[in-house]
Coordinates of C-alpha atoms in Angstrom, one line a residue:
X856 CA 88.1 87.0 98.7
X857 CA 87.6 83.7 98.4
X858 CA 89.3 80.5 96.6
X859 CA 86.2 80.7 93.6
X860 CA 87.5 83.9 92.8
X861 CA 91.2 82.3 91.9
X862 CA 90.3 79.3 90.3
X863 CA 87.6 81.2 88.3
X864 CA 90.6 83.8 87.3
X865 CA 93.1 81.0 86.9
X866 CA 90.7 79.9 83.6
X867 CA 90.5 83.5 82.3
X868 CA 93.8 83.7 82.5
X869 CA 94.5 80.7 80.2
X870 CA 91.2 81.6 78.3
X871 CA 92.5 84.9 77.0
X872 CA 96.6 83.9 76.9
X873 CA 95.4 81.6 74.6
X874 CA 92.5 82.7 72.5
X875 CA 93.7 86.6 72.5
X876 CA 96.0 87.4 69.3
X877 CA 97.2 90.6 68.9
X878 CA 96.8 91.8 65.5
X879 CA 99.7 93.5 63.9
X880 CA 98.6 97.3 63.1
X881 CA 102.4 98.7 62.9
X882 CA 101.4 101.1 66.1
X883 CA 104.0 101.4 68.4
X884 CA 103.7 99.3 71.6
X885 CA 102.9 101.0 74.9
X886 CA 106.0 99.4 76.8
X887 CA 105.2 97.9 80.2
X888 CA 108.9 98.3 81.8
X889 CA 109.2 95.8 85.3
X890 CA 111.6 97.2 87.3
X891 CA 113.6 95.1 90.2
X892 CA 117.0 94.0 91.2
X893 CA 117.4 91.2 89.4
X894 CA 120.4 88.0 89.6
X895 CA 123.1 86.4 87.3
X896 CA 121.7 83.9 85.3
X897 CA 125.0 81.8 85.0
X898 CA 127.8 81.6 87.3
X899 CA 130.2 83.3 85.7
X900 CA 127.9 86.6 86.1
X901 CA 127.7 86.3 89.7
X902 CA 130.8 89.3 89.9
X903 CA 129.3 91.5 87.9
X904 CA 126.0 91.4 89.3
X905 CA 127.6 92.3 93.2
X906 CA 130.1 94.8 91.8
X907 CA 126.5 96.7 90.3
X908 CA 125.1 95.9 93.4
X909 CA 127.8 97.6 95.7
X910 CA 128.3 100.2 93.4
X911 CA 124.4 101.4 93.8
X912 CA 124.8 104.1 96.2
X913 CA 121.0 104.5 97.0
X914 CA 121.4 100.6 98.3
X915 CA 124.6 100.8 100.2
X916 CA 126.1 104.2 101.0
X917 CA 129.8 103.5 100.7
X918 CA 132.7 105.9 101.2
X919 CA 135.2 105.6 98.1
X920 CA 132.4 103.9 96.5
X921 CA 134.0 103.2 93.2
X922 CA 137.0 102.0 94.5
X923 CA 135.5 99.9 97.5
X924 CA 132.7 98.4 95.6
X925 CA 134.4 96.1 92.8
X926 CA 137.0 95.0 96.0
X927 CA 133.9 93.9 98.0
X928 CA 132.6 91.8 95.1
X929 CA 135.8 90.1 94.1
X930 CA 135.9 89.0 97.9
X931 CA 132.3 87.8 98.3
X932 CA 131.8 86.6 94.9
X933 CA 133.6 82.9 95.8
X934 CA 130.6 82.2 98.4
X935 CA 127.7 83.7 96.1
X936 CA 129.3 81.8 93.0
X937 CA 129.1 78.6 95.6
X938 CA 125.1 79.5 96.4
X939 CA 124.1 80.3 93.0
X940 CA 125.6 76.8 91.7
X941 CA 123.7 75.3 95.0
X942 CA 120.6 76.5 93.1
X943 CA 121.1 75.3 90.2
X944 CA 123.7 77.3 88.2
X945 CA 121.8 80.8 88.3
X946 CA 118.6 83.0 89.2
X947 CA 115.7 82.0 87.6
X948 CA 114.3 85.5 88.2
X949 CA 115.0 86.5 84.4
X950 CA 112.7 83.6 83.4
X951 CA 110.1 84.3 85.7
X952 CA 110.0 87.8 85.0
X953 CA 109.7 87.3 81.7
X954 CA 107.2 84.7 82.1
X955 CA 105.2 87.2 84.3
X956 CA 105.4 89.9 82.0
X957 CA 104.2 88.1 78.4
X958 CA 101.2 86.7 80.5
X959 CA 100.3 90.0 81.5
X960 CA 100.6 91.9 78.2
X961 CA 98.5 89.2 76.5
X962 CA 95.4 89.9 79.1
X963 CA 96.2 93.6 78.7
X964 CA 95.5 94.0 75.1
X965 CA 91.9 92.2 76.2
X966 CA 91.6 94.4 79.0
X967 CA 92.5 97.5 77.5
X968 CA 92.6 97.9 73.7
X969 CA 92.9 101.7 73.5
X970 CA 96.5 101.2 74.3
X971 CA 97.4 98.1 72.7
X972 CA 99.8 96.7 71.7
X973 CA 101.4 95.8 75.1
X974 CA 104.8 95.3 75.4
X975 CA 106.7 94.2 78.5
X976 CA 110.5 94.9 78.7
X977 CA 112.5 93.9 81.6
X978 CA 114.7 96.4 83.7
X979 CA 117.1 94.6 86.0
X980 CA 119.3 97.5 88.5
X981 CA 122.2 95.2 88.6
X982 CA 121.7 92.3 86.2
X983 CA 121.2 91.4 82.5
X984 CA 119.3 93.2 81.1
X985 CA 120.4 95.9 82.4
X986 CA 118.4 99.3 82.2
X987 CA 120.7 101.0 80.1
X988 CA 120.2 97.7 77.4
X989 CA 116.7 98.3 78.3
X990 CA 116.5 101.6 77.4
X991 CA 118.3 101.0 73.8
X992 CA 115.8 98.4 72.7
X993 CA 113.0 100.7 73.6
X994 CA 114.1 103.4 71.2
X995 CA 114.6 100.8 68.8
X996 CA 111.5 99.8 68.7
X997 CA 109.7 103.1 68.7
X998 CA 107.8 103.5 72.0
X999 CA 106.4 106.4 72.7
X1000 CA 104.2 105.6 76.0
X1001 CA 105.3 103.7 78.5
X1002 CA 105.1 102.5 82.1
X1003 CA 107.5 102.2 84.7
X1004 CA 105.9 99.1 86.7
X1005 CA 108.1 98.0 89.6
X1006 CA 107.9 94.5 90.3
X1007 CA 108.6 95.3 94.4
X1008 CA 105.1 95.3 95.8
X1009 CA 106.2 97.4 99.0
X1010 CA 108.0 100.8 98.3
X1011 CA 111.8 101.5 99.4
X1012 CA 114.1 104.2 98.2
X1013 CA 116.3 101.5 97.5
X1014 CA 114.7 99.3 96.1
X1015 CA 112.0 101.0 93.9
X1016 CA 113.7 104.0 94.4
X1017 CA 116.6 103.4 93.0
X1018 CA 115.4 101.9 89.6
X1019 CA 113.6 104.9 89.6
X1020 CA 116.7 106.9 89.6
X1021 CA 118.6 104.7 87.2
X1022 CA 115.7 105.3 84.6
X1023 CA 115.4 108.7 85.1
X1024 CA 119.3 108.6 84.5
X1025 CA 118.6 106.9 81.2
X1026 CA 115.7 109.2 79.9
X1027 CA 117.5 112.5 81.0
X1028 CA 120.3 111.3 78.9
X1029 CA 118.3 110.9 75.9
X1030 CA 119.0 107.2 75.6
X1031 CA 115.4 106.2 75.1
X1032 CA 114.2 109.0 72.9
X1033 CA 111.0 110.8 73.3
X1034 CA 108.6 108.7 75.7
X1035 CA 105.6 109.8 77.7
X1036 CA 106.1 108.3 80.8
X1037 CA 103.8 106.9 84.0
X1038 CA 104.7 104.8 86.7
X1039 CA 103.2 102.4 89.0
X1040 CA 104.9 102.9 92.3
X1041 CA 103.5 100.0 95.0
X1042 CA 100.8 97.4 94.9
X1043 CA 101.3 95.7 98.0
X1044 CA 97.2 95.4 98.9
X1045 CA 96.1 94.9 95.6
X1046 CA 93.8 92.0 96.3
X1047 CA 95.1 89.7 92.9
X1048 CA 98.6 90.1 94.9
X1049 CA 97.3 89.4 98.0
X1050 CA 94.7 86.5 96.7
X1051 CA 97.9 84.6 95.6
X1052 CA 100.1 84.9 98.5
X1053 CA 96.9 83.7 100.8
X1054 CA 96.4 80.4 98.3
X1055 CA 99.9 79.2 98.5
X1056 CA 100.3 79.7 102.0
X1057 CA 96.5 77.6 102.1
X1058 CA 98.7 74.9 100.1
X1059 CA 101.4 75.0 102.3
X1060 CA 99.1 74.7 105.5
X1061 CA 97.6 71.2 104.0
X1062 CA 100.8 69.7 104.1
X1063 CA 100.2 69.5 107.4
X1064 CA 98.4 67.6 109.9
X1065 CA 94.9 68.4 109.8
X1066 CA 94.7 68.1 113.5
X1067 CA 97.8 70.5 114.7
X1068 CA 96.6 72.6 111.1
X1069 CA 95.5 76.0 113.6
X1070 CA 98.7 75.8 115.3
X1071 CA 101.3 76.1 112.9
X1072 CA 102.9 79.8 112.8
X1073 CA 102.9 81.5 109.6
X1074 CA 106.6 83.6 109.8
X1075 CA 106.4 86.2 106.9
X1076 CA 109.8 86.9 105.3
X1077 CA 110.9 90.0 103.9
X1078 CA 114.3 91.2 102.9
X1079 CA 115.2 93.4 105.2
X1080 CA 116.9 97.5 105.5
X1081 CA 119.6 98.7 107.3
X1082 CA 118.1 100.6 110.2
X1083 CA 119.6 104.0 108.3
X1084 CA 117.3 103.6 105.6
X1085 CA 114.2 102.4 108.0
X1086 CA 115.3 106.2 110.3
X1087 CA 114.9 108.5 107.5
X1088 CA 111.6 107.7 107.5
X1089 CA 111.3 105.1 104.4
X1090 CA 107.9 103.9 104.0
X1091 CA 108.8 100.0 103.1
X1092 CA 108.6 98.8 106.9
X1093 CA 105.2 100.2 107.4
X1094 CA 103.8 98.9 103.7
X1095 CA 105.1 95.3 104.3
X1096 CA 103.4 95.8 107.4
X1097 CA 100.2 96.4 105.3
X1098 CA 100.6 93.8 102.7
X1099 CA 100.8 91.2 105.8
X1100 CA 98.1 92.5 107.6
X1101 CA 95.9 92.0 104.4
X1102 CA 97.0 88.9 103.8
X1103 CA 96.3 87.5 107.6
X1104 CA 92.2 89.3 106.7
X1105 CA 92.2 87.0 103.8
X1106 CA 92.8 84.1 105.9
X1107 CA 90.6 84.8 108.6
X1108 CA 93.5 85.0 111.2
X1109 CA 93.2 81.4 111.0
X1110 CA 96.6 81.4 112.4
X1111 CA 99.6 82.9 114.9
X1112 CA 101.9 84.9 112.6
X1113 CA 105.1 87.0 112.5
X1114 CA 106.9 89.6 110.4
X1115 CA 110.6 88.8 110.8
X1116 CA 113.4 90.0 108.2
X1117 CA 116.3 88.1 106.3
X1118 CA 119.6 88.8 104.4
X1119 CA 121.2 91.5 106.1
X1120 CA 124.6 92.4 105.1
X1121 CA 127.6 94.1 106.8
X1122 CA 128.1 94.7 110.7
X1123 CA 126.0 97.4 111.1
X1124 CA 122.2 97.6 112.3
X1125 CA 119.7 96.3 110.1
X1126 CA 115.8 95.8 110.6
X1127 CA 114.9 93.2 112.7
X1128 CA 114.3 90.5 113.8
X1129 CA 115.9 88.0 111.8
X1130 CA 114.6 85.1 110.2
X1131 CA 116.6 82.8 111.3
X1132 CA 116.7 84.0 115.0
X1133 CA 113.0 83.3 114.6
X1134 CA 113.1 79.8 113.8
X1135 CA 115.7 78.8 116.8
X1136 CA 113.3 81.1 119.2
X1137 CA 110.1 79.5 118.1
X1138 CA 112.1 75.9 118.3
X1139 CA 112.8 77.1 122.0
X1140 CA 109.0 78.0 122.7
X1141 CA 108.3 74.6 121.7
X1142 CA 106.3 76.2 118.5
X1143 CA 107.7 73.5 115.7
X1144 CA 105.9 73.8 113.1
X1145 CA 106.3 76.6 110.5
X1146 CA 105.4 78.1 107.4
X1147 CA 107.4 80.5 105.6
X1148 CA 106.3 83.0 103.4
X1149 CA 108.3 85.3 100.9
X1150 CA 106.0 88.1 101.2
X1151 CA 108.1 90.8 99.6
X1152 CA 109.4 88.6 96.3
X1153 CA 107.1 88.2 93.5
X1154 CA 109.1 85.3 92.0
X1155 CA 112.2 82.8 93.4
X1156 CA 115.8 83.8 93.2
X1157 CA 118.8 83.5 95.9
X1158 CA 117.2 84.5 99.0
X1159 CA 114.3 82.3 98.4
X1160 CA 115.7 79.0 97.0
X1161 CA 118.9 79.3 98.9
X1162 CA 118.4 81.4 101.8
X1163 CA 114.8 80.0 103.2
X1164 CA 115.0 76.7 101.2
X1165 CA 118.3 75.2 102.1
X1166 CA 120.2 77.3 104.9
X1167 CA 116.9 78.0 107.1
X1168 CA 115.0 74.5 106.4
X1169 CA 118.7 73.0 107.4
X1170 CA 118.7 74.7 110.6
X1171 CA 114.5 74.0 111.4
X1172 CA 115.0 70.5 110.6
X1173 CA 118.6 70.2 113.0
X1174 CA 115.6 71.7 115.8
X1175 CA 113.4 69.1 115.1
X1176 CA 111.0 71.3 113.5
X1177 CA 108.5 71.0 110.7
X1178 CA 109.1 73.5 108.2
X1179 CA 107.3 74.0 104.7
X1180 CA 107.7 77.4 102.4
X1181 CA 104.8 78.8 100.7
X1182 CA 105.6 78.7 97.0
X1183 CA 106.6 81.7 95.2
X1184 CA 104.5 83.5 92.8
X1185 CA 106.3 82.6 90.3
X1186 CA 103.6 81.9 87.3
X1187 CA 100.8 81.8 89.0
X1188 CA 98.0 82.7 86.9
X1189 CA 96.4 84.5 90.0
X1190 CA 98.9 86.6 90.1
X1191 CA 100.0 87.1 86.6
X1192 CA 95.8 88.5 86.2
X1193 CA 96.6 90.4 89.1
X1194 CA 99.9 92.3 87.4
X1195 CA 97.1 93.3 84.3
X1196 CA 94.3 94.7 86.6
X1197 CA 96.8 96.8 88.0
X1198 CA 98.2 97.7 84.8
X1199 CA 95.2 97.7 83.3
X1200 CA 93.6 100.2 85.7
X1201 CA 96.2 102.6 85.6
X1202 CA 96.3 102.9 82.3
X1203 CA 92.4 103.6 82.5
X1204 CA 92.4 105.9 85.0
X1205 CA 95.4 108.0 83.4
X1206 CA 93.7 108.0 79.9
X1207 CA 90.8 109.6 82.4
X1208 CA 93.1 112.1 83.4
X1209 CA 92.1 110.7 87.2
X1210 CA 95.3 110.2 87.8
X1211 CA 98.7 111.9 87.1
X1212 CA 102.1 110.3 86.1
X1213 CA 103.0 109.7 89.7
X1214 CA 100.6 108.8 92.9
X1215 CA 100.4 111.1 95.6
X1216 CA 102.5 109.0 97.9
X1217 CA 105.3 109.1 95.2
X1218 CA 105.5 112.7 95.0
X1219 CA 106.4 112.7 99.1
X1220 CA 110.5 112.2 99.8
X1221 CA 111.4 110.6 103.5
X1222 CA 112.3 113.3 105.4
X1223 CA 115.3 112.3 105.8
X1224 CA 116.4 112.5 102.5
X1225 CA 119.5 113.7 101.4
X1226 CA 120.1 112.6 97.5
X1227 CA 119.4 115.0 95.4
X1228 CA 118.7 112.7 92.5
X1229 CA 116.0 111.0 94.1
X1230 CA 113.9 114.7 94.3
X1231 CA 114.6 115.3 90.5
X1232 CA 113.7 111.9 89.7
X1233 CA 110.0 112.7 91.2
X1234 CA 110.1 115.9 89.6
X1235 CA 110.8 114.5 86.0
X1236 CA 108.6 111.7 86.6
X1237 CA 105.6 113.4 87.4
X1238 CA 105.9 115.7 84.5
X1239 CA 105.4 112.3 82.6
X1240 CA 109.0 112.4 81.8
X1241 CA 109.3 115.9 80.4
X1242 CA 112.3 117.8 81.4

């Protein structure tokens, strides 16, 4: 795909966002609900946000979960309170999200009238809003078809996964009233997705010098899974794996690469190797200039403007290395055109009856799986939310 094809979608994109009016007809909306972890906007949210986080057992097995999990978050929640102020005084993933998702409903009521209006509503697992807030504004406001679009690109059962569960929670429990449910489950090759990444590592690669341009080592960051997840056979590894691979085609394998892993947690073994490990062994192979790319994030928060940004481009610079980060998606109009093909398609295709609730790979649990919620969420999903 070439760099035409983004700058002629960059001006559709800001064609139709601002010549395309919805008209008011009274329908209800056909909610577009973007699922992902989330972060504390402010300070002061920065406990509640890890307590959620520790209590999510589908994340982080704990024994004594209730008990253990708010006592973890009062201890670490000093040093995260300390990073999110480093950053500016909160994640901006609320914003971008948001940002993401009015962009995309705007170009989905061109690209697909038969369900519009569009409207997005934001799901955070362990931050404002929160699902269950979520779930009370869409019964408020009438919808009776929606889609559960997750905002990770690569599948995990803890990530994806688990906002899954937490939704299917919700619905069981009659908190969002009679919906017909479909879900978009992984997009990690779409080639919008995968057109964006490619054009802000390209920007990233012209900060250098033209003449050592070939040379520099493109280190792909994803966050990474503690090796129990990775041995029951979750699929995340392998599609990150893909999304990389697609992204080097776009590029020509213009350049070396790697796909290294960041912001492990806890003693025990995560997948590796790390990120930072890979900047002081590429320092030591006398490879010093680097380009980092968050190929798993759709938009900046803690582990890209605090993790890569300060503590990694610290240490590169301390080995005398030259380190840039591609941007994050962020609002990229590439990408935000991306979010309503794939929206746009899926709601074709399942108006078509060519598709079901769920994809195929949805349907499948790792065969390793032991949570029982997890195999009635798939049921319950695939029956377009139908108990």
């Amino acid at each position: 795909m070439s760099c035409r094809f983004g700058s002629t979608v960059s001006r559709s994109v800001r064609r139709m966002a601002t010549l395309h009016k919805p008209s008011s007809t009274g329908k209800s909306p056909t909610a577009i609900v973007m699922l992902n972890m989330g972060g504390p906007s402010t300070v002061p949210e920065t406990y509640d946000f890890l307590k959620n986080l520790f209590m999510d057992g589908d994340l982080i097995p704990l024994p004594f979960q209730r008990i253990l999990a708010p006592l973890i978050a009062k201890r670490r929640t000093p040093q995260i309170e300390k990073q999110y102020a480093d950053i500016g005084g909160g994640s901006p993933i609320l914003k971008y999200t948001e940002m993401q998702g009015a962009g995309m409903c705007e170009l989905l009521d061109e690209l697909h009238p038969e369900t519009a209006p569009h409207k997005p509503y934001v799901a955070f697992r362990y931050a404002n809003p929160l699902t269950q807030e979520t779930a009370q504004r869409m019964k408020a406001d009438g919808v009776k078809r929606a889609v559960a679009f997750t905002q990770y690109p690569q599948y995990s059962c803890s990530t994806t996964g688990s906002s899954l569960n937490e939704l299917f929670r919700r619905g069981r429990a009659g908190e969002m009233g009679d919906i017909e449910w479909s879900v978009i489950d992984r997009w990690g090759t779409h080639p919008g997705f995968i057109e964006a990444v490619a054009q802000n590592i390209e920007a990233a690669l012209a900060k250098f010098q033209q003449s050592a341009r070939s040379d520099v080592v493109i280190l792909f960051s994803a966050h990474s899974l503690p090796m129990s997840v990775v041995n029951r056979g979750d699929p995340y590894v392998l599609e990150v794996s893909a999304s990389v691979n697609a992204v080097m085609d776009r590029l020509g394998h213009s350049n070396p690469y790697r796909l290294v892993w960041q912001s492990q947690v806890g003693p025990s073994a995560w997948m590796g190797m790390q990120t930072g490990e890979a900047i002081k062994g590429l320092a030591r192979l006398g490879k010093k200039e680097v380009i980092l790319v968050p190929i798993a994030f759709t938009s900046d928060h803690i582990e890209t403007l605090y993790e890569l940004d300060l503590e990694y481009m610290k240490e590169g610079k301390e080995l005398g290395m030259e380190l840039h980060r591609a941007e994050s998606l962020n609002g990229s109009p590439v990408f935000i055109r991306a979010l309503a093909d794939i929206t746009a398609q899926h709601l074709r295709d399942y108006s078509a009856r060519t598709i079901g609730p769920t994809s195929v790979q949805m349907g499948l649990r790792c065969p390793g799986c032991k949570n029982m919620t997890c195999g009635q969420q798939k049921h319950w999903f695939a029956r377009a939310g139908r108990s």
